[in-house]
Structures are given as C-alpha cells and as structure tokens.
Short mmCIF file of C-alpha atoms and ligand atoms in Angstrom, two decimals:
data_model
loop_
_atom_site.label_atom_id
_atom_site.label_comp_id
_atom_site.label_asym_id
_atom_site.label_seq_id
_atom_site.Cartn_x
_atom_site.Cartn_y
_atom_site.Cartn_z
CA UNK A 28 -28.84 39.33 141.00
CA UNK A 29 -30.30 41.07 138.16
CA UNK A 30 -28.46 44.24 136.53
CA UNK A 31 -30.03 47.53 135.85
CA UNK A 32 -28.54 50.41 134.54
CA UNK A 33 -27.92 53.52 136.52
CA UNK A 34 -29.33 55.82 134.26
CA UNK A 35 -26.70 57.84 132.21
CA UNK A 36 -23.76 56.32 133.50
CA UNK A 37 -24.40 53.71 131.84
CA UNK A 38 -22.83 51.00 134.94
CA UNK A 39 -24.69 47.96 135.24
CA UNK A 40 -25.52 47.31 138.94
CA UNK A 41 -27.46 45.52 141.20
CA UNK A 42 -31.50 46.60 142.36
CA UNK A 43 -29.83 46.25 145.69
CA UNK A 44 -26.79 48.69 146.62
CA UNK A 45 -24.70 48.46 150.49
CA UNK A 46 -25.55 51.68 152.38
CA UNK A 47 -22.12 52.14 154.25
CA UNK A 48 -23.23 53.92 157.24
CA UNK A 49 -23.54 51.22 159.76
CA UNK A 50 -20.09 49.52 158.82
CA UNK A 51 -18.67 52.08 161.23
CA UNK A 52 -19.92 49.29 163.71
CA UNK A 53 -17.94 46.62 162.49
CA UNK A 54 -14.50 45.50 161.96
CA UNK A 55 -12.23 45.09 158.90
CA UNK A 56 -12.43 41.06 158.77
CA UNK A 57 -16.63 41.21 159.55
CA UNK A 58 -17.01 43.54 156.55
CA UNK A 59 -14.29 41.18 154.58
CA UNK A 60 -16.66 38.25 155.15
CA UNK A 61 -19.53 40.66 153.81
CA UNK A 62 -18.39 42.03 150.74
CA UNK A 63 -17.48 38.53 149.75
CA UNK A 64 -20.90 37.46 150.38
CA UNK A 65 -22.20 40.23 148.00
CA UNK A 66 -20.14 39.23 145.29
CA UNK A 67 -21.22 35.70 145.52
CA UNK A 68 -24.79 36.98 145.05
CA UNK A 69 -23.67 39.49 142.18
CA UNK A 70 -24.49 42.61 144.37
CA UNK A 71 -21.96 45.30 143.23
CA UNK A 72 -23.28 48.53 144.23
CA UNK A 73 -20.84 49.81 147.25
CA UNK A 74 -22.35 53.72 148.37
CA UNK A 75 -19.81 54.97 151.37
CA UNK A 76 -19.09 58.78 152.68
CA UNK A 77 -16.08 60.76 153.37
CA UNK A 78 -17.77 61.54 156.88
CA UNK A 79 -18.51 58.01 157.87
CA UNK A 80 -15.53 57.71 159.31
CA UNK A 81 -14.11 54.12 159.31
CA UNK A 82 -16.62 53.35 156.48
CA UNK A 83 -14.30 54.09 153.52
CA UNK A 84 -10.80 52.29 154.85
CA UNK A 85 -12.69 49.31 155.99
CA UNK A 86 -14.14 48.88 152.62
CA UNK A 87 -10.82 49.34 151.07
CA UNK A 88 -9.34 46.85 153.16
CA UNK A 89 -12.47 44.39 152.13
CA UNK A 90 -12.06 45.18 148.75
CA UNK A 91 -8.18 44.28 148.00
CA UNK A 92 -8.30 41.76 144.97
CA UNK A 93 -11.74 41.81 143.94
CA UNK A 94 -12.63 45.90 143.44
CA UNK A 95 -12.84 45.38 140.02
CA UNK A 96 -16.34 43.34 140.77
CA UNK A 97 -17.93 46.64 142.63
CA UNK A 98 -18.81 50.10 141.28
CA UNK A 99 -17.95 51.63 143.96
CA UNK A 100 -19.57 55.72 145.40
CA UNK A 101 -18.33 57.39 147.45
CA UNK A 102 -19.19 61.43 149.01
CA UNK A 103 -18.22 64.21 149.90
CA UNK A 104 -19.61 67.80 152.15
CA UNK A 105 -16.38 69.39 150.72
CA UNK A 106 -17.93 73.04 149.19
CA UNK A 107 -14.74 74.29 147.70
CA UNK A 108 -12.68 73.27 145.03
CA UNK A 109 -9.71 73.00 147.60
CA UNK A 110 -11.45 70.95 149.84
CA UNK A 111 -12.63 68.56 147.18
CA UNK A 112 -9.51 67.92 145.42
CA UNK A 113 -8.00 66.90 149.59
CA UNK A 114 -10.90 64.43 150.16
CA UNK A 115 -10.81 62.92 146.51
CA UNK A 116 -7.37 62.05 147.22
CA UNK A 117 -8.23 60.74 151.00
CA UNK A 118 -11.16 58.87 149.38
CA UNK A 119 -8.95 57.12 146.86
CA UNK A 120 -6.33 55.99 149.37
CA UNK A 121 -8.43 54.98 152.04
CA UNK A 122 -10.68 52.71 149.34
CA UNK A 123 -6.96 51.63 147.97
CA UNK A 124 -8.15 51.99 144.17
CA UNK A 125 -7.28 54.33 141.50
CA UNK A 126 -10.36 54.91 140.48
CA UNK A 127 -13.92 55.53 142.05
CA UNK A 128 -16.94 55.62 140.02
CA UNK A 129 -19.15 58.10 141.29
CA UNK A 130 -18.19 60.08 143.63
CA UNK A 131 -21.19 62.51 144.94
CA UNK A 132 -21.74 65.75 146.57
CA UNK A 133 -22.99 65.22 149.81
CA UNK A 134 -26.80 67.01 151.35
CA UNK A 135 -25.53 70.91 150.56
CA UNK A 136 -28.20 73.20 151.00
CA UNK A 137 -29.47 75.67 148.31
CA UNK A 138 -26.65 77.90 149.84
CA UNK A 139 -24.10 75.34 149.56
CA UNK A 140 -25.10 74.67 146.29
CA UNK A 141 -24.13 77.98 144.69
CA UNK A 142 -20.53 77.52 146.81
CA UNK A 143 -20.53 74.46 144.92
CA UNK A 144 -20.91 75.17 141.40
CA UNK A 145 -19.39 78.76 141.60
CA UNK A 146 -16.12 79.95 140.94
CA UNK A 147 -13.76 77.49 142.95
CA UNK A 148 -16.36 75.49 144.25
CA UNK A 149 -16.12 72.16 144.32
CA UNK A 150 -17.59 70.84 141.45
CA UNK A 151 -14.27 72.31 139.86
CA UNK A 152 -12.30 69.48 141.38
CA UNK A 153 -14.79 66.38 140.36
CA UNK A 154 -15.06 67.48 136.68
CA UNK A 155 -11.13 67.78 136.73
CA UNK A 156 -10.83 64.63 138.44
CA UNK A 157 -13.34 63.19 135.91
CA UNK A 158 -10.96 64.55 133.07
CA UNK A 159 -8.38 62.95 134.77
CA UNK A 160 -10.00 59.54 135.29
CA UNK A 161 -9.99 59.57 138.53
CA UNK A 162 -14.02 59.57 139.02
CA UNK A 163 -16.10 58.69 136.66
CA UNK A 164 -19.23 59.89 137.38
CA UNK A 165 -20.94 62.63 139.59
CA UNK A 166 -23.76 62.84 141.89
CA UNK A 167 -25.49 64.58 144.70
CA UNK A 168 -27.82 63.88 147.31
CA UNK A 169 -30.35 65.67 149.21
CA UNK A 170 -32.89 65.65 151.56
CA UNK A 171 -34.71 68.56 150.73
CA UNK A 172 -37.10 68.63 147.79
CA UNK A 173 -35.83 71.92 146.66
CA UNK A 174 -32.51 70.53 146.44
CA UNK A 175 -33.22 68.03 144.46
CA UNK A 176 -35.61 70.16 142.16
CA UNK A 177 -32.78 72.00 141.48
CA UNK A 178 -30.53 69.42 140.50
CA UNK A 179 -32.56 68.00 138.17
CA UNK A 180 -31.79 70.63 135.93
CA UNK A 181 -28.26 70.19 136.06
CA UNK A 182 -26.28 68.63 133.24
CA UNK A 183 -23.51 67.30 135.15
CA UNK A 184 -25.84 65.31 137.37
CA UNK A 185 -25.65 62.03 136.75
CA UNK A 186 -26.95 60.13 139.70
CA UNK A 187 -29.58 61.66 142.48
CA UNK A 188 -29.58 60.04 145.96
CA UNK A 189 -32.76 60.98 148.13
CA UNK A 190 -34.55 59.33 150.83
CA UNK A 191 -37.65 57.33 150.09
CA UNK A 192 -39.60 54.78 152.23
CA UNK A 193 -43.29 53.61 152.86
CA UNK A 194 -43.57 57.09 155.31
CA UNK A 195 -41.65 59.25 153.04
CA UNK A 196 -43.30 59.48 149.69
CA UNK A 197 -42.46 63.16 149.20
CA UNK A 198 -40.03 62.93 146.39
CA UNK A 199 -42.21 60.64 144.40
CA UNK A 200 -43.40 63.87 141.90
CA UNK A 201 -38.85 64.64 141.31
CA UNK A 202 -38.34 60.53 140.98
CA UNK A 203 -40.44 60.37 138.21
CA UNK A 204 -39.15 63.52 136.73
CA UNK A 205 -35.53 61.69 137.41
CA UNK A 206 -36.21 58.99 135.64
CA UNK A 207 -37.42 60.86 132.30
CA UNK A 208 -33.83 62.80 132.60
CA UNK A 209 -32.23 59.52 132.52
CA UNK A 210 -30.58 60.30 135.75
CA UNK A 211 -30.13 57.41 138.22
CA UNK A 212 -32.68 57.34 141.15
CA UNK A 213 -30.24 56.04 144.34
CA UNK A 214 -32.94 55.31 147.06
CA UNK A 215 -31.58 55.54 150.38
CA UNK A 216 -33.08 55.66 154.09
CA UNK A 217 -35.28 52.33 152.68
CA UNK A 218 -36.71 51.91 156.70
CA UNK A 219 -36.92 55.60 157.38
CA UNK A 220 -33.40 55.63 159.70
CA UNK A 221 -34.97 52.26 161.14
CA UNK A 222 -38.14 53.26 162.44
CA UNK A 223 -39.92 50.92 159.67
CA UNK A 224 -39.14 47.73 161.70
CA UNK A 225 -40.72 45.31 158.86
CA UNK A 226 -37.24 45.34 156.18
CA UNK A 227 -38.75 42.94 153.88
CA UNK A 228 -42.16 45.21 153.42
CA UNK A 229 -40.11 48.60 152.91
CA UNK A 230 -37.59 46.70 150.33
CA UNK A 231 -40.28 45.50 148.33
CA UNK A 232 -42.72 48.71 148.25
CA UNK A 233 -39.90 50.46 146.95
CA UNK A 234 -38.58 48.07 144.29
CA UNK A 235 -42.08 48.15 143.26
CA UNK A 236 -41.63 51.70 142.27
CA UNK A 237 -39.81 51.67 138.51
CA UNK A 238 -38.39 55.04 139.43
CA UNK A 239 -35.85 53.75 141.71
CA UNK A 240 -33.09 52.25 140.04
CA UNK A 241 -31.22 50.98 143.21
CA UNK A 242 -31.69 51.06 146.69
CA UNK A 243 -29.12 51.08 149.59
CA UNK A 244 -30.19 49.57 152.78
CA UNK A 245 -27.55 49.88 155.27
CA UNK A 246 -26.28 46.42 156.04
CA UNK A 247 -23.61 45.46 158.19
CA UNK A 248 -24.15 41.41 158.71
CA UNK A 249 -24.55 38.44 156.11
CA UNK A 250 -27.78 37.89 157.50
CA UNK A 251 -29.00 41.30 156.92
CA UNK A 252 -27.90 40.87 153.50
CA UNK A 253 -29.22 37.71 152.71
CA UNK A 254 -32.83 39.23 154.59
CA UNK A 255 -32.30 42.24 152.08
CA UNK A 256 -31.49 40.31 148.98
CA UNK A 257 -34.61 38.03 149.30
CA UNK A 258 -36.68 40.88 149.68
CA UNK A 259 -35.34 42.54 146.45
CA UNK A 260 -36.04 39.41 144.66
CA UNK A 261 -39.14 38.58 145.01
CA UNK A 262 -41.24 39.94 142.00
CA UNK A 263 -44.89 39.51 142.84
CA UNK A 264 -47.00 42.53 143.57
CA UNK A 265 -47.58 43.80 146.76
CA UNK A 266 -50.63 41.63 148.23
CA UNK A 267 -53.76 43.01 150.21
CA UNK A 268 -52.35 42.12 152.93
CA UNK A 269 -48.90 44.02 152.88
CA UNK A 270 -50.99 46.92 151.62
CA UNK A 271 -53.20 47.19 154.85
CA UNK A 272 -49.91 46.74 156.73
CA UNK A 273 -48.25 49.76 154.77
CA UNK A 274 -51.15 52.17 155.84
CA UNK A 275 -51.15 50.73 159.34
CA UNK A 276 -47.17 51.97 159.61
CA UNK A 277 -48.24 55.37 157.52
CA UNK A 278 -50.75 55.86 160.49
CA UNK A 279 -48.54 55.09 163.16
CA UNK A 280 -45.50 56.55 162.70
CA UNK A 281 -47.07 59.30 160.68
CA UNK A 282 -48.24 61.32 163.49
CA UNK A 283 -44.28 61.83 165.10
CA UNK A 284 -42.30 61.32 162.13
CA UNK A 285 -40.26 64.07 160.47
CA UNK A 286 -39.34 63.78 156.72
CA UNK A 287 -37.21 66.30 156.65
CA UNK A 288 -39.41 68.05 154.12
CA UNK A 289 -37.80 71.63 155.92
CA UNK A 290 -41.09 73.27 155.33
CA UNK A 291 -41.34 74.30 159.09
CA UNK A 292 -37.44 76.65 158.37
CA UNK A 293 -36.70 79.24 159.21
CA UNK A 294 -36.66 78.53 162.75
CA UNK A 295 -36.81 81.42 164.87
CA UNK A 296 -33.63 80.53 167.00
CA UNK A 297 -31.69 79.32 163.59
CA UNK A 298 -31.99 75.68 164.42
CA UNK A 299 -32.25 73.35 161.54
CA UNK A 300 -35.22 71.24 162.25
CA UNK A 301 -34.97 67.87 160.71
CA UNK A 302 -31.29 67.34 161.50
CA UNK A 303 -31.92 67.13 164.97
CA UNK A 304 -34.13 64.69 164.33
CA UNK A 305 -32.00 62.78 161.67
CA UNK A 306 -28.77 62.60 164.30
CA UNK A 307 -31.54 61.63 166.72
CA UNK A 308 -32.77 58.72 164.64
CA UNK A 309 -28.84 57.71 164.69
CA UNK A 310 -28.33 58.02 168.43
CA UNK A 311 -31.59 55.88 169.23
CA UNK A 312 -31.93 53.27 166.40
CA UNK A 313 -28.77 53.23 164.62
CA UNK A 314 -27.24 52.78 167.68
CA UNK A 315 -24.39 54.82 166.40
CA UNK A 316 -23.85 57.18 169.61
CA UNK A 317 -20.46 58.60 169.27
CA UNK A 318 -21.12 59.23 165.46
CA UNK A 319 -24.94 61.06 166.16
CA UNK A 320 -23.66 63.21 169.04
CA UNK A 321 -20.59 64.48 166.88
CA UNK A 322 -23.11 65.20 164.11
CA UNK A 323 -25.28 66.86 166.59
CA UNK A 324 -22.03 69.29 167.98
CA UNK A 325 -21.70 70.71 164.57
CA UNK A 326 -24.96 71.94 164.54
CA UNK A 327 -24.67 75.70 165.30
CA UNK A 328 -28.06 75.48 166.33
CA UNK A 329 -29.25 73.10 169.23
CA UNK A 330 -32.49 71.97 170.66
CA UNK A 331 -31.81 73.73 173.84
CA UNK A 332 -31.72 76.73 171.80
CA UNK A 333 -35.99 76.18 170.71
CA UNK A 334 -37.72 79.13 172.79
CA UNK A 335 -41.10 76.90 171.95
CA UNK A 336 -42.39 79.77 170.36
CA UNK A 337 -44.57 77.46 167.90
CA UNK A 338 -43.76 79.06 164.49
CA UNK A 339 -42.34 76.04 162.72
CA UNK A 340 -45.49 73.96 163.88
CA UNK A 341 -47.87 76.02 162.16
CA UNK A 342 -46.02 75.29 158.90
CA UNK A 343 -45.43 71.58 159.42
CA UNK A 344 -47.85 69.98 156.85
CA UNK A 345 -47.90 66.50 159.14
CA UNK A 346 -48.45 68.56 162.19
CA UNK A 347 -45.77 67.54 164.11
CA UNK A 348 -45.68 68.31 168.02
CA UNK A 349 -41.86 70.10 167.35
CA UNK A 350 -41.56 72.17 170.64
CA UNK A 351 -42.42 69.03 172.19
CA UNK A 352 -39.93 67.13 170.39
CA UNK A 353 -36.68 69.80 170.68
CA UNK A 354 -37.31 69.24 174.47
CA UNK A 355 -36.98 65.32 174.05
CA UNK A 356 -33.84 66.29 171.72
CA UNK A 357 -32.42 68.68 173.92
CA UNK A 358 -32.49 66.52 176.50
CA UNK A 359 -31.23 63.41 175.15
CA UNK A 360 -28.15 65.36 173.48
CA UNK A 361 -28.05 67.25 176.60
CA UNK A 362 -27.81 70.75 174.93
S1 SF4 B 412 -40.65 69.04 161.26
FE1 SF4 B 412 -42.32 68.89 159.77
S2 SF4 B 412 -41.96 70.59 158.34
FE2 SF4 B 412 -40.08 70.29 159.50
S3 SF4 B 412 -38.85 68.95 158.24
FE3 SF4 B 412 -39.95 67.64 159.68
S4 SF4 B 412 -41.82 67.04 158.63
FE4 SF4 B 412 -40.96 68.76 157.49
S1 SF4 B 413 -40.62 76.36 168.50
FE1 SF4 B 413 -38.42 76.09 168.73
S2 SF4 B 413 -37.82 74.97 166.91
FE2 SF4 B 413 -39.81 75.86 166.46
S3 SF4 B 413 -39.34 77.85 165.45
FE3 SF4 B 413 -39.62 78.23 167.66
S4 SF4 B 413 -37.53 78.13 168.45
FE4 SF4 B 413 -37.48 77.11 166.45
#
C-alpha cells in the first residue's frame, strides 16, 4: 500500500490505519493471523486505547517480532500528570515495546482540556516521556468541534483524530484548517459506529477527501481487511451512481442520527447527549455489550434521568426526536 506522511511527524504510513476497538471481540491467535495479513499488504498504521480493554495486550502479543513494521498509537483519558505517567507505563507493557509512537489524549472536554495542559496535567507526562523517548509523538482526539478548534492552535499537537463519514461532514471546515497546520488528519468512525452498512462507499468518499491523511476502520477479520484495503485502493472518482447512493444514506439516516455535534448541551438534567447515543451505537451494532453498558455506568447522567422537557431539541440543528430517543436509551440500558 501506498505511504503518506502523517503530517508533522513525519512517519510514513498507510491511507488505511486498524481501528482497535472491535479486537476486544477476538482472541490473541485471530488478531496474530491479522496483523500478519496487514503487513503482507504494507498496512502499518496500528490506533488502540488504554480503555479498550483487551485491545492493547492482544496487539502486543500479535506484534512480538515484527513491531518494528507498525507505527503503532495508542490513548489515553488520563487528565493528570500522575495518571498519565501509570497508563504510559501500562500501555508500554501491555504492547511489549519500548517505544510507542504516538500516543494521544483521549475525547477530554473543553474542561478536561485545561486539567490537561495545566499545572500537573497530563500533558506533563507525554512531553517528559517524549524527552525520554518513550513516545514520540502526541495527539488528541475529539468529538466535539470546539475541541478540536481548540487544538488546532496548539503547538504540541501533532496528530488530530475526529470522526468523519458520508453523514458526518461537520468537521470538514477544522480538516482543512488541519491540513494547512501540517497536523495529521486521523479519520475515525469511517461507517458512522456502523450504521453506514455500504464499507466500500464510506472508505472511498473519505479517501477522496485530501484532508484525511489516514483512516481507521475498525477491523477485526482478514476479510474485513482485505474488503477495506480494496476500497482504499481504488483511485477513480466517485461515479454518479455512488453519488446518488451517498445522498440516499444522508436522507435516511439523517433524520435519527446524532453526530455528536453537542449543540443541544446543556441538558437540563446534566446528561451528556451524544454519549448515550455513541455507547448505544456500541451496544446495538458493535455488538460490544459488556463494553457499551460499562461505558454507559460511568455516565453520571442517564437517560432515565431526561424529564422530556424538550430544551435540547430546540437546539438540535438536524432536529432530532431526543426525548423520544432517551426513552429508547433508557430503556435498552435499563436506567
Ligand atoms: S442530539 Fe443533535 S445537537 Fe445533540 S449532539 Fe446529537 S446531533 Fe448534535
Ligand atoms: S428533554 Fe431530556 S435530554 Fe433533553 S434537555 Fe430535557 S432532560 Fe435533557
């Protein structure tokens, strides 16, 4: 596969990137048999989380002889300095390498943000650990846009990881702005959590945008991979015909999809909006249950909380039927 380079870092990678939520669904020796497939096809980018939990030590195990062909990310929701420095150190023994190359702050809020670049916050910890060679680059990722507005005018940011599909263009304005910085453009959420059920459209509408430098489908079988890689390969445009089908999915998931925009905050009751619907999108399509309802039981918040006073819908610029939606929520989580 053809190598681009991730903006200032300066690493040559692959277009196409592993997303490492759904390896949580595997096994050690299935995601053995897939990382060898990507190096056979040259694809190098690895992008894993502290808080996916098996993700990171069944990639290490994967990865024993042959890390040297990956550049390997990895993430954090550490806030303090403390924190960071702990999962660093769990991140580098659980991947079994000495040495990770970016290693990202993971989807703080605007609060979280100043925790993390004040006074022993924890970007402390990654520039030591950059000093130290440990990591040897930083990044963030968001989902809101005034996150990632806000990063852009950070020095230290080096790579920016944000969702973008055929339904959620709303980043497009920052991407571009990204891509003038020189900072690399990590696309992730390529099918919208999986509610874009054509892959091979979504892949190539985004690789068709020059402001993405890689994108990380999540992928945990060879023949997803192989689907995937095609997809990423193929350089004509986008025909007529994959354009009508583009709208047709705009129009019909477009009328109950959130994209976590968070214009509809602050929420009367304190609930965050669009992660209910993000661990939702994990309990029903990524089939990940045990993983969405944890997520969901940190929320201090839940959708049994919503008093359906209609607030948030009257700021929800795709009109979104929310109170109707919290009940769905509330009743599939059950709280
Ligand atoms: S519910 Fe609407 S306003 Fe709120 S995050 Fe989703 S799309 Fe944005
Ligand atoms: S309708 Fe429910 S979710 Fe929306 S602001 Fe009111 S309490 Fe919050």
């Amino acid at each position: 596969m053809k190598k681009v380079t991730l903006g200032k870092t300066g690493l040559k990678i692959s277009k196409m990137g592993l997303g490492g939520i759904p390896i949580q669904q595997s096994d050690t020796e299935k995601v053995k048999i897939l990382i060898r497939a990507m190096a056979e096809k040259g694809i190098n980018y690895i992008d894993t989380a502290r808080g996916y939990t098996v993700s990171e030590a069944y990639l290490g195990e994967a990865l024993e002889g042959i890390r040297d062909q990956f550049v390997l990310a990895t993430k954090s929701m550490a806030r303090t300095k403390a924190e960071m420095e702990r999962d660093i150190e769990i991140s580098l023994h659980n991947l079994k390498t000495d040495y990770i190359d970016i290693y990202q702050i993971h989807n703080p809020n605007m609060k979280q943000l100043d925790q993390v670049i004040g006074t022993n916050g924890a970007l402390e910890a990654l520039q030591e650990a950059k000093a130290a060679g440990k990591i040897g680059h930083i990044g963030l990722t968001a989902h809101s846009l005034e996150v990632f507005e806000r990063a852009l005018d950070f020095e230290w940011v080096e790579t920016l990881m944000f969702p973008y599909n055929i339904v959620e263009r709303q980043g497009e304005e920052l991407m571009k702005r990204c891509r003038e910085k020189n900072i690399g453009f990590v696309c992730m959420k390529p099918f919208a959590g999986g509610a874009i059920e054509n892959p091979v459209l979504a892949l190539r509408f985004i690789c068709s945008n020059p402001d993405v430098t890689v994108v990380i489908p999540g992928m945990h079988t060879v023949k997803e991979l192989e689907q995937n890689f095609r997809a990423t390969e193929e350089k004509e445009r986008l025909t007529d015909e994959e354009l009508r089908e583009m709208e047709q999915i705009q129009r019909e998931l477009g009328s109950n999809f959130c994209r976590r925009c968070n214009y509809c905050a602050p929420c009367t009751k304190g609930i965050s909006i669009p992660n209910v619907f993000l661990f939702e999108g994990y309990l029903k399509r990524y089939h990940l249950e045990g993983w969405a309802r944890e997520r969901y039981a940190s929320l201090q918040a839940k959708a049994g909380a919503c008093v359906q006073c209609g607030v948030c819908e009257t700021r929800c610029p795709y009109h979104l039927p929310i109170r109707e939606m919290m009940k769905r929520c509330a009743e599939e989580f059950g709280e």
